[in-house]
Coordinates of C-alpha atoms in Angstrom, one line a residue:
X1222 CA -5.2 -8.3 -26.4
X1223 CA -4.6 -10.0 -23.5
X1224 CA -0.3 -9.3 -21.9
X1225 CA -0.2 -13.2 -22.9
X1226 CA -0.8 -12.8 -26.7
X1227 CA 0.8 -9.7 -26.8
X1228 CA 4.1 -11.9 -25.7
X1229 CA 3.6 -14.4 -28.2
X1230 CA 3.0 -12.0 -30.7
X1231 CA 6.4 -10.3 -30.0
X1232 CA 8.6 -13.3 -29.6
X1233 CA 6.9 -14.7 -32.6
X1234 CA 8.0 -11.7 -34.6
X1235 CA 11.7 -11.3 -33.7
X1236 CA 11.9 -15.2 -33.8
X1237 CA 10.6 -14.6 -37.6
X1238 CA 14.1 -12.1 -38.2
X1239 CA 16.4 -14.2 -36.3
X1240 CA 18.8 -16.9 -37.5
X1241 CA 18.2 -20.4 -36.1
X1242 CA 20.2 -21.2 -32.9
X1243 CA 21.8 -24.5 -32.8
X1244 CA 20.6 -26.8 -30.4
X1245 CA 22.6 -27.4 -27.4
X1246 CA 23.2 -29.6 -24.7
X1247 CA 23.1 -27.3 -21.9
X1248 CA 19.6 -25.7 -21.0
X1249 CA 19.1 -22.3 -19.5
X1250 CA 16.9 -21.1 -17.1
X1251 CA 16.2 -17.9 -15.4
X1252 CA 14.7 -18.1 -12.0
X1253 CA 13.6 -15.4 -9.8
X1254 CA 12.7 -15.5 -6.2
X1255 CA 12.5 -13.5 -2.9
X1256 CA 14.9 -16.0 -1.4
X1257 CA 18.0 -16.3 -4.0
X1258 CA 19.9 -13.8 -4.6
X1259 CA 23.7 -13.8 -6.6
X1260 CA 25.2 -11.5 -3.7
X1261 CA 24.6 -14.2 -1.2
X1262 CA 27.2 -17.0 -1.2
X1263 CA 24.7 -19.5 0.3
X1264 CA 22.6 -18.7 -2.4
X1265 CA 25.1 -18.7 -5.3
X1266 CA 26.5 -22.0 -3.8
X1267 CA 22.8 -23.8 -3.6
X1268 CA 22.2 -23.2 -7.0
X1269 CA 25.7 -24.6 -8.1
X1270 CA 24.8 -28.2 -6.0
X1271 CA 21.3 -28.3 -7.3
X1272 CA 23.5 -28.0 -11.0
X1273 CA 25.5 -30.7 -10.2
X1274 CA 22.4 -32.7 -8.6
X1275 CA 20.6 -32.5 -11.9
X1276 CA 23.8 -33.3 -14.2
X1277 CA 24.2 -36.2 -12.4
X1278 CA 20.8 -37.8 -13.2
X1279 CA 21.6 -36.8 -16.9
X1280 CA 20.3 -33.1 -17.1
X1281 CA 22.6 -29.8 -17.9
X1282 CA 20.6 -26.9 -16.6
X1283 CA 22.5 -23.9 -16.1
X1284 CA 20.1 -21.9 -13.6
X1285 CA 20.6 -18.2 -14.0
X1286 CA 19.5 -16.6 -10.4
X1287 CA 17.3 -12.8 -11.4
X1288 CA 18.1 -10.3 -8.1
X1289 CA 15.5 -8.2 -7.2
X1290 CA 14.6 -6.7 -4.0
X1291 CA 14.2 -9.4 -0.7
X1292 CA 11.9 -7.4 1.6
X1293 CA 8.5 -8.9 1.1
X1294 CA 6.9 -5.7 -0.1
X1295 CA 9.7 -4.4 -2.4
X1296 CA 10.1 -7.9 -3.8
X1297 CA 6.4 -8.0 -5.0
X1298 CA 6.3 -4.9 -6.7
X1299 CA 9.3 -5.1 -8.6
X1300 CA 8.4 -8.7 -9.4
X1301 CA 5.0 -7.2 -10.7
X1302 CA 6.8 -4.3 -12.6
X1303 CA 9.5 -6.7 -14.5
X1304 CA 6.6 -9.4 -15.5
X1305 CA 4.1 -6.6 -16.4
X1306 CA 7.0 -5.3 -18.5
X1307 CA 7.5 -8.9 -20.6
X1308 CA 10.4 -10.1 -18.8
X1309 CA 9.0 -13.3 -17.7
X1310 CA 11.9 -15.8 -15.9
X1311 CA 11.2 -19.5 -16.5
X1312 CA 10.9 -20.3 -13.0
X1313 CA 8.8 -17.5 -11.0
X1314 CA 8.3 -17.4 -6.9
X1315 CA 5.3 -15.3 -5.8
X1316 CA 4.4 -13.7 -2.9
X1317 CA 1.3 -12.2 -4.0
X1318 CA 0.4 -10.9 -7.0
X1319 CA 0.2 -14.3 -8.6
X1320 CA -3.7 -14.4 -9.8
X1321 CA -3.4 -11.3 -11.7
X1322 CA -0.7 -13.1 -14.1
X1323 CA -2.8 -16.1 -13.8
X1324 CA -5.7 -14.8 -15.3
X1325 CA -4.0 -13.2 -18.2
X1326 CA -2.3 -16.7 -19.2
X1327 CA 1.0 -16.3 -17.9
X1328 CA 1.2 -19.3 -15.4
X1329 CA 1.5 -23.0 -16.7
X1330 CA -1.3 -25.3 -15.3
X1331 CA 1.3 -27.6 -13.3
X1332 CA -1.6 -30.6 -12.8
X1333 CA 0.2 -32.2 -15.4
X1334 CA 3.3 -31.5 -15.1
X1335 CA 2.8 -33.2 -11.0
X1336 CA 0.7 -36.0 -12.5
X1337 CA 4.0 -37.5 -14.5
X1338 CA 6.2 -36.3 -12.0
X1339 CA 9.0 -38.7 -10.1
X1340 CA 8.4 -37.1 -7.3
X1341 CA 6.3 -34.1 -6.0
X1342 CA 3.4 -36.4 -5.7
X1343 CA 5.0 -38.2 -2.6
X1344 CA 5.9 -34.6 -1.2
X1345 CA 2.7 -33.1 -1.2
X1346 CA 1.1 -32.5 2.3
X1347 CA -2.7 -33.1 2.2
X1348 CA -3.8 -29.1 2.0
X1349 CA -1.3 -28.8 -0.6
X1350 CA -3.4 -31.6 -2.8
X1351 CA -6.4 -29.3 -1.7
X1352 CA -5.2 -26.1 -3.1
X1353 CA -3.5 -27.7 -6.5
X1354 CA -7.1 -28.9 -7.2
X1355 CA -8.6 -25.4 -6.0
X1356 CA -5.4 -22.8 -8.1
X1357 CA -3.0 -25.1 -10.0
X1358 CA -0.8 -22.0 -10.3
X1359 CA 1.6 -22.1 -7.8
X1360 CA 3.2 -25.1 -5.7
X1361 CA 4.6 -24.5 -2.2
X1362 CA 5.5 -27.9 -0.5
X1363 CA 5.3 -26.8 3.3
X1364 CA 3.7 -28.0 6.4
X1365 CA 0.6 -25.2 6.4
X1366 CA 1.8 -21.8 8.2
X1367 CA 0.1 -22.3 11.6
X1368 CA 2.1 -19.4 14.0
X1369 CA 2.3 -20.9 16.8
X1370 CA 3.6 -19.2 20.9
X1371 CA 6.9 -19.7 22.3
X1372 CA 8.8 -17.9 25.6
X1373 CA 12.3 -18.7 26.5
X1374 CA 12.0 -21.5 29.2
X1375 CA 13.6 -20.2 31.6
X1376 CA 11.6 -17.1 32.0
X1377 CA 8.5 -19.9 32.3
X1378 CA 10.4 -21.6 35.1
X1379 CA 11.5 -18.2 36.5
X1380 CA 7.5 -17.5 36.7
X1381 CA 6.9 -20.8 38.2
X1382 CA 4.1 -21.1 36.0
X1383 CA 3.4 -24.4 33.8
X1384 CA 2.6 -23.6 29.9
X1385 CA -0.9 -22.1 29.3
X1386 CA -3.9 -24.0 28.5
X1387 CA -6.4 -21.7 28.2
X1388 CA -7.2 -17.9 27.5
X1389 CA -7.6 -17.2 31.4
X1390 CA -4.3 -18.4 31.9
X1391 CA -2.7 -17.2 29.0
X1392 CA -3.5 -13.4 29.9
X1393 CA -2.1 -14.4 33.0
X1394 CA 1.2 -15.5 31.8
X1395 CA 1.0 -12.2 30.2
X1396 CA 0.5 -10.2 33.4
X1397 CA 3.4 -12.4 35.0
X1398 CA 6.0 -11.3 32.2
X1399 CA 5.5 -8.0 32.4
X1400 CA 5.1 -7.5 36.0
X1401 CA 8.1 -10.1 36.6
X1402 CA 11.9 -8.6 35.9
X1403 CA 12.7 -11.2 33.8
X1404 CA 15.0 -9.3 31.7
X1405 CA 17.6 -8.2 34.6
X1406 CA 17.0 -4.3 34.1
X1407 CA 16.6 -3.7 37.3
X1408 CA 12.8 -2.5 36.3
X1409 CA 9.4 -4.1 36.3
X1410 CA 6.3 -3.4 34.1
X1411 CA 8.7 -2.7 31.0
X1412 CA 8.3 -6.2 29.1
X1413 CA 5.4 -6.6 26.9
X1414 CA 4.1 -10.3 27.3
X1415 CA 3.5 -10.9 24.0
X1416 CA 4.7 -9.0 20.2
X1417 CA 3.2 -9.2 16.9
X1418 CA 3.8 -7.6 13.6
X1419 CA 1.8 -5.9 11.0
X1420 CA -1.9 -7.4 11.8
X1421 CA -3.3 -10.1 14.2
X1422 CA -2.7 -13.1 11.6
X1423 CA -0.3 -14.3 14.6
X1424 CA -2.9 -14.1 17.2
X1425 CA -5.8 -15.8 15.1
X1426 CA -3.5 -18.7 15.0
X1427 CA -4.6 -19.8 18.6
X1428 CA -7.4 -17.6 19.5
X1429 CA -9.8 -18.0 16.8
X1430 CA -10.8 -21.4 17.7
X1431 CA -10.9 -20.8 21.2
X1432 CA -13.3 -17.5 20.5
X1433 CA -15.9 -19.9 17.8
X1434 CA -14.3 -18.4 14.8
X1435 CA -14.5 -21.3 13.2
X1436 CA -13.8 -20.4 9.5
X1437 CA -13.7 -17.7 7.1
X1438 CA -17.4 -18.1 6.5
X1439 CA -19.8 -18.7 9.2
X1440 CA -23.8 -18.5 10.1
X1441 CA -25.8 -15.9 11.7
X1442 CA -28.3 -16.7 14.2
X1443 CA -30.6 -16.2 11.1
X1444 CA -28.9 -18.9 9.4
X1445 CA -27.4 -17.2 6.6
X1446 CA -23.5 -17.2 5.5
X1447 CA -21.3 -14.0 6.5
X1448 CA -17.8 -13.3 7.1
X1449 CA -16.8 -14.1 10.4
X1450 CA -15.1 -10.9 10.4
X1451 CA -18.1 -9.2 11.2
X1452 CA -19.6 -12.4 14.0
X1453 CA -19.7 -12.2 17.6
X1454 CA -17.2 -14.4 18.1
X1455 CA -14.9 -12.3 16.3
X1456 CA -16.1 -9.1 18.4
X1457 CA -14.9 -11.0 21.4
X1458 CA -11.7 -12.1 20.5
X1459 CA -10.8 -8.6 19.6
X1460 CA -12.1 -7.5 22.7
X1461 CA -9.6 -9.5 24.4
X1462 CA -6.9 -8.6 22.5
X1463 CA -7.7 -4.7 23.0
X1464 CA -8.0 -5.6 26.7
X1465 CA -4.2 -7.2 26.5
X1466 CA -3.4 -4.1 24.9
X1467 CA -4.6 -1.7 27.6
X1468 CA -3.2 -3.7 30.2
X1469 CA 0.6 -3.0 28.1
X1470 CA 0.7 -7.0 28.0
X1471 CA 0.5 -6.7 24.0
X1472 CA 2.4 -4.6 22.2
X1473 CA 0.5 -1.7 20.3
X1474 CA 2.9 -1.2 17.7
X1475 CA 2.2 -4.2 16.1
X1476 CA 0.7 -2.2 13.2
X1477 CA 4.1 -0.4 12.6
X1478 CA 6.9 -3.9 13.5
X1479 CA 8.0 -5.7 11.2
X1480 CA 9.3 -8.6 11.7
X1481 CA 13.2 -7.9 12.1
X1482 CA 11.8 -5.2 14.7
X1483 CA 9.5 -8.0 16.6
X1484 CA 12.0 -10.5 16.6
X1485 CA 14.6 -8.2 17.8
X1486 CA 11.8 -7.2 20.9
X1487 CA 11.9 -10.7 21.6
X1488 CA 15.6 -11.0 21.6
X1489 CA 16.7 -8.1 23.9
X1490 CA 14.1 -8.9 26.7
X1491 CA 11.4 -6.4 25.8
X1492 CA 8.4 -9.0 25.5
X1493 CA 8.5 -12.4 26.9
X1494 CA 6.2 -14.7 23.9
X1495 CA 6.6 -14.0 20.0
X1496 CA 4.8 -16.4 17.4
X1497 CA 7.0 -18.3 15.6
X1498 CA 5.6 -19.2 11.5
X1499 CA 6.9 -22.4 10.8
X1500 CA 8.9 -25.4 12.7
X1501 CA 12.0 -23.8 11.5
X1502 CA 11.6 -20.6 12.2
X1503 CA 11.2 -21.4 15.7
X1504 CA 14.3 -23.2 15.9
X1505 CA 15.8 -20.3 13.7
X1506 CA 14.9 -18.0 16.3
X1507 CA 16.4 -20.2 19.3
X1508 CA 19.6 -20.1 17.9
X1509 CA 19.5 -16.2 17.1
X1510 CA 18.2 -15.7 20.7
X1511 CA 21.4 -18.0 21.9
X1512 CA 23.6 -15.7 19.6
X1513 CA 21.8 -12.8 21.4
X1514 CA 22.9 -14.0 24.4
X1515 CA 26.5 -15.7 24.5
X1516 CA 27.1 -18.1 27.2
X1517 CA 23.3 -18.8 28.2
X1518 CA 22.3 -22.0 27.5
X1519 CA 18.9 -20.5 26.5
X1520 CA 15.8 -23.0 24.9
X1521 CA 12.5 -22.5 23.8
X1522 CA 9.3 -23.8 24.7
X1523 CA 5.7 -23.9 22.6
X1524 CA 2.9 -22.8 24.1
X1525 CA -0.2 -24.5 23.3
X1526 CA -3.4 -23.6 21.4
X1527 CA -5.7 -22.8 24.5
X1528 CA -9.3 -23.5 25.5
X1529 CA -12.1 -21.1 25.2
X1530 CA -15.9 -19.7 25.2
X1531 CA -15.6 -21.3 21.6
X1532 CA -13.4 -24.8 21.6
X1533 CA -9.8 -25.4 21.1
X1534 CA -7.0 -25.6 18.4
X1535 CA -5.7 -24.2 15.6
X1536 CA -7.2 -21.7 12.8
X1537 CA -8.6 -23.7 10.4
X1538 CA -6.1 -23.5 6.9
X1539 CA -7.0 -22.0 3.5
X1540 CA -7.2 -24.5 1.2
X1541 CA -8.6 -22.3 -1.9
X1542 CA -4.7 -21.7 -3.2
X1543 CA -1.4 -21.1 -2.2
X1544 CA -0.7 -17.8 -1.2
X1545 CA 2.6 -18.1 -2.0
X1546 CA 4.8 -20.2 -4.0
X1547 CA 6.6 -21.3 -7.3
X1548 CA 5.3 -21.3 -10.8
X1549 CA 6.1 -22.2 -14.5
X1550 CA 6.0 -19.1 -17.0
X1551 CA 3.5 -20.2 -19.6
X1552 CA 5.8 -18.9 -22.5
X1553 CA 8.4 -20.5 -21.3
X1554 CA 10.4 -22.3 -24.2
X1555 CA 12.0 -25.1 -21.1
X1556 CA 8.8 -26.3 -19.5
X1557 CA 10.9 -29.6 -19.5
X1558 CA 13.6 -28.4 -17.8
X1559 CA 11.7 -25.8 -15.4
X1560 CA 9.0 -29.0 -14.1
X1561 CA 12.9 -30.9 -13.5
X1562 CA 14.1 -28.1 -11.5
X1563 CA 11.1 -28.2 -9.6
X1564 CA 10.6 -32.4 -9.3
X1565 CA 14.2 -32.8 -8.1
X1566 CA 13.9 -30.0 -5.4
X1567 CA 11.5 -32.6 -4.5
X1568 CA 13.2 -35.6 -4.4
X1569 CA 15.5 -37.4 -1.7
X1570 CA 18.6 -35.6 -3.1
X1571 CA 17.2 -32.5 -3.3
X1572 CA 16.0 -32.4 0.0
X1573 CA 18.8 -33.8 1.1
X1574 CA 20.6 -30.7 0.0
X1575 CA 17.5 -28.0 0.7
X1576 CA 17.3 -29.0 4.5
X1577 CA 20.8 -30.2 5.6
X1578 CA 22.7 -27.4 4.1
X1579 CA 26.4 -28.3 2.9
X1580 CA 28.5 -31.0 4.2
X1581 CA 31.5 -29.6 6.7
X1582 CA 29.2 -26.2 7.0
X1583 CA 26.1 -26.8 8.2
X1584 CA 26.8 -30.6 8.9
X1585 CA 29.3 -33.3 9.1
X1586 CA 29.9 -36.9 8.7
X1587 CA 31.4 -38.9 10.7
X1588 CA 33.5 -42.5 9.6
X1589 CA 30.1 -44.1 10.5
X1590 CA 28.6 -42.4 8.3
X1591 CA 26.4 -40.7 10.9
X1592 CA 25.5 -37.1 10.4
X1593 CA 26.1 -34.5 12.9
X1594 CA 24.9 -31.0 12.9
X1595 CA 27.1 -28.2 13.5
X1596 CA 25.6 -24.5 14.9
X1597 CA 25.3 -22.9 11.8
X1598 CA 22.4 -25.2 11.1
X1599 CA 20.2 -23.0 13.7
X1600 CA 19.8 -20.4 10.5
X1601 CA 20.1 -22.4 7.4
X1602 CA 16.7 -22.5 5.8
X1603 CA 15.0 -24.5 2.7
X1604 CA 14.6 -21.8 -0.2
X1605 CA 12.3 -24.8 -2.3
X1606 CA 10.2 -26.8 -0.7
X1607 CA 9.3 -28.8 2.9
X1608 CA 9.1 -32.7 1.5
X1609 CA 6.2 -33.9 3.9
X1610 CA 7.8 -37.6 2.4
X1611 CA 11.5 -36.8 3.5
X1612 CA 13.4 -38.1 6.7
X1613 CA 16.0 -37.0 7.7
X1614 CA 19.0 -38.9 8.3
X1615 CA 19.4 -37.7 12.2
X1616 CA 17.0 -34.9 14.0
X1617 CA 16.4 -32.4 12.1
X1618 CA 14.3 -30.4 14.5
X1619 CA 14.7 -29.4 18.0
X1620 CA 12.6 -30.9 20.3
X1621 CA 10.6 -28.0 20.5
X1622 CA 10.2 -27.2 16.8
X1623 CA 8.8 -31.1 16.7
X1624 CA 6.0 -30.6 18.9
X1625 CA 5.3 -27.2 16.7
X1626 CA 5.1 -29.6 13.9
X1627 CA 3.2 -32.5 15.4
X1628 CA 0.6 -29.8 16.9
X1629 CA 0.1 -28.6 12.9
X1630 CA -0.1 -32.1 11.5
X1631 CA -2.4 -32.9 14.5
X1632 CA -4.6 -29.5 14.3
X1633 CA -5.1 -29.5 10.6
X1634 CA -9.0 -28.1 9.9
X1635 CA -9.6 -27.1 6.4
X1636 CA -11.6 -24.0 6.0
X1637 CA -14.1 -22.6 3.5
X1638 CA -12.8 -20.1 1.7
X1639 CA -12.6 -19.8 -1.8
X1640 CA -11.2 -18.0 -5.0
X1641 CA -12.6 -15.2 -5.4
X1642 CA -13.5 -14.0 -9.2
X1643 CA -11.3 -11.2 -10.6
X1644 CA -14.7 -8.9 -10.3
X1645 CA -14.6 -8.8 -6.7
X1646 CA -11.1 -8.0 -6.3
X1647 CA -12.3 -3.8 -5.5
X1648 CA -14.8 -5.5 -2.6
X1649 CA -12.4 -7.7 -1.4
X1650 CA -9.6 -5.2 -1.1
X1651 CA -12.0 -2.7 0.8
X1652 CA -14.0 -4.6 3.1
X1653 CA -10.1 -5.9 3.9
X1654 CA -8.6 -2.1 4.4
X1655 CA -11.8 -2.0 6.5
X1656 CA -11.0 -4.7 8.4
X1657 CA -7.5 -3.9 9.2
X1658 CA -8.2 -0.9 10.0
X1659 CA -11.0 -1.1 12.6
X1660 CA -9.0 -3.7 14.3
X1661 CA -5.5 -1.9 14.7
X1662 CA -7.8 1.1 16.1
X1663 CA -10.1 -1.5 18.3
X1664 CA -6.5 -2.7 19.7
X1665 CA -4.5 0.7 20.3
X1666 CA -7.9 1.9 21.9
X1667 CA -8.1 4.2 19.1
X1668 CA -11.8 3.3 18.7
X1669 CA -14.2 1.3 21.8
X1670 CA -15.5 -2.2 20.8
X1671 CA -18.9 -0.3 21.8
X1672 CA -18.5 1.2 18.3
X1673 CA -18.6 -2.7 16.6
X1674 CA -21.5 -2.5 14.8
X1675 CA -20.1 1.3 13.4
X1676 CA -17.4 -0.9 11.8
X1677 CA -19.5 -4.0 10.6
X1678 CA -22.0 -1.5 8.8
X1679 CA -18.7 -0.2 7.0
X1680 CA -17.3 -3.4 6.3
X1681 CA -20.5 -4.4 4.6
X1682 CA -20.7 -1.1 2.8
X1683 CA -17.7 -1.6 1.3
X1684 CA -18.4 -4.8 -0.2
X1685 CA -19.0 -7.6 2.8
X1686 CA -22.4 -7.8 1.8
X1687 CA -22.5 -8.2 -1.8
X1688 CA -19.3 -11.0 -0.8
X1689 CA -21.5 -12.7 1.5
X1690 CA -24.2 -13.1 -1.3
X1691 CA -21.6 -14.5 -3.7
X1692 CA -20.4 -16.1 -0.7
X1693 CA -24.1 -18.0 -0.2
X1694 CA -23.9 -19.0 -3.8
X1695 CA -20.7 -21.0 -3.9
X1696 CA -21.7 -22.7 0.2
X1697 CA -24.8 -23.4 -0.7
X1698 CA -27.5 -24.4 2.4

């Protein structure tokens, strides 16, 4: 019995012994996500304006906010233990673990609730219409996450050195920084030029176009589909990365930051370029930098996606399903109300509300009726969704978050990955551990790139072969 029927069969039997509920007005909903929690007043206070949002286009929907754990990790497995345990909330955000609940039935199909929707149509950005068709599980309205450089400017003016254009010139940037004493410690050769976090996902963003990775799935030179993983062009990407490494321009600890640790690295002066995930992020961490540093009038500048051996731009997107995002809990008795939620976090009011934060806090407005941001704006932060429809009534953006945003809407490449059936989860997970691994030694200098083909012959032992036959079968010639 799948964890599906074994719901229905439970709620069907204590509905059987229960006394019928009068019908009421008000509708309840319980909502979980990473992002909202009832300790933080922000929080607490968003919920009550998206209340009052929806009672005022006729709909009473008290929204009861479930707390779990906000680190990434934590928040996934307690999220897995409290669904796995029958306590489903109406409203669900994943970070992972999603496909698992899919594929025992827990997760509404939302194509229909979109199709007759007022107005997440007009929000979707094009990938997003990709990966609804693709996994109509989840929905995550957002510009696609394309991490993209930045280094205070002026520590770029200090350098006397214009923004890179290509790998050559980035490394050098990278020598510059940390030869330079740019942080005022009286000590050169102690800033990294560049910090990352947890893998190279950050890196990939502007190097694997410029090293021919291309995609997820590219030819050999004997025409047949494998991971690019395990290509050339991948070998020499990493090369560079382990030669940035040696040099002390990267940061070998990447494996071990997380992201607090990386931003804060950024922050104090200890490396001079950290990847920013999203438009707002970036401008999240210009204002954290200018807290970090009272008095400095301090700004940001994007560096570009740079030329290579390979091309130029950004890493092609995943368009097989949202890796993260909200769903509908199949059981749910309030599909109704739950789709609402979810169409009016959509909508001109709720964006409105999501990315301008609360009049007199984040903003103001004047007799004119013009709108005027304050400073605490720097870290407010949409907890729904990223209308690609909305405008905003002044600037949203700085400057430099803008061009982050044009570059993504201008790089956009779709790539060719897919979903991968539930019986290839073991390979999949492997051949990744592989992955990861061999890399984070390839980059500390743990292992020699002259021992590459040690780790492709792993990877494909641990399933990248028999994925690269499935693979063949759903590319085709």
């Amino acid at each position: 019995m799948t964890l599906k029927k074994l719901l229905l069969a439970t709620t069907a039997v204590a509905m059987m012994g229960a006394t019928v509920a009068p019908v009421l007005a008000q509708t309840t909903l319980r909502l979980v996500s990473k992002d909202l929690l009832t300790t933080n007043p922000d929080d607490v206070r968003l919920i009550e304006e998206i209340e009052a949002g929806l009672k005022a286009k006729g709909l009473d929907i008290d929204i009861q906010t479930v707390d779990l754990p906000s680190g990434t990790a934590a928040y996934g497995e307690a999220l897995g233990v409290m669904l796995l345990s029958g306590d489903i909330p109406d409203i669900i955000y994943f970070q992972g673990g999603d496909q698992k609940m899919a594929d025992q039935g827990i997760l509404e199909d939302l194509t229909p609730w979109i199709e007759k929707s007022e107005n997440i149509k007009a929000a979707l950005w094009p990938h997003n219409v990709d990966r609804l068709a693709n996994y109509p599980y989840l929905l995550y309205i957002y510009p696609p996450r394309a991490p993209q450089p930045v280094i205070r400017k002026d520590w770029l003016d200090e350098l006397g050195l214009q923004p890179p254009t290509t790998v050559e010139e980035y490394e050098a940037l990278f020598q510059a920084i940390h030869d330079a004493d740019l942080d005022g410690d009286g000590t050169t050769g102690n800033t990294l030029g560049l910090t990352g976090f947890g893998n190279t996902a950050e890196l990939d963003s502007i190097f694997n176009q410029a090293f021919g990775v291309t995609g997820t799935w590219m030819k050999n030179g004997e025409g047949k589909w494998v991971n690019a993983r395990v290509t050339d062009a991948e070998k020499a990407k990493i090369e560079f990365y382990a030669g940035l490494a040696a040099k002390g321009l990267y940061d070998k600890e990447f494996v071990t930051n997380t992201f607090d640790i990386k931003e804060d690295k950024f922050y104090t002066g200890k490396a001079g370029v950290i990847f920013g995930s999203s438009p707002e992020v970036i401008d999240i961490y210009a204002g954290k930098m200018r807290q970090a540093h009272p008095g400095e009038d301090i700004e940001l500048v994007v560096l570009p996606a740079p030329t290579g051996p390979g091309g130029q731009g950004l890493a092609a997107v995943d368009v097989s399903k949202e890796s993260r995002g909200w769903a509908i809990s199949s059981l749910s008795e309030n599909k109704e109300a739950a789709a609402a939620v979810l169409d009016f976090m959509a909508s001109k009011e709720g964006q409105d509300l999501e990315r301008l934060g609360f009049k007199d806090v984040q903003y103001t407005v004047g007799a004119d009726g013009k709108v005027t941001f304050t400073d605490a704006i720097s870290t407010w932060y949409a907890r729904f969704f990223n209308a690609a429809n909305w405008v905003p009534p002044t600037p949203l953006l700085s400057p430099t978050a803008q061009t982050a945003l044009d570059n993504i809407k201008a790089g956009f490449k779709p790539d060719n990955a897919f979903v991968w059936p539930a019986e290839y989860a073991a390979e999949v997970d492997a051949a990744e551990q592989v992955y990861r691994s061999w890399m984070a030694r390839f980059i500390t200098g743990e292992a020699s790139i002259d021992q590459w083909q040690q780790f492709v012959d792993e990877y494909n032992a641990a399933g990248g072969a028999r994925m690269a036959e499935y693979a063949a079968t759903v590319l085709g010639e």
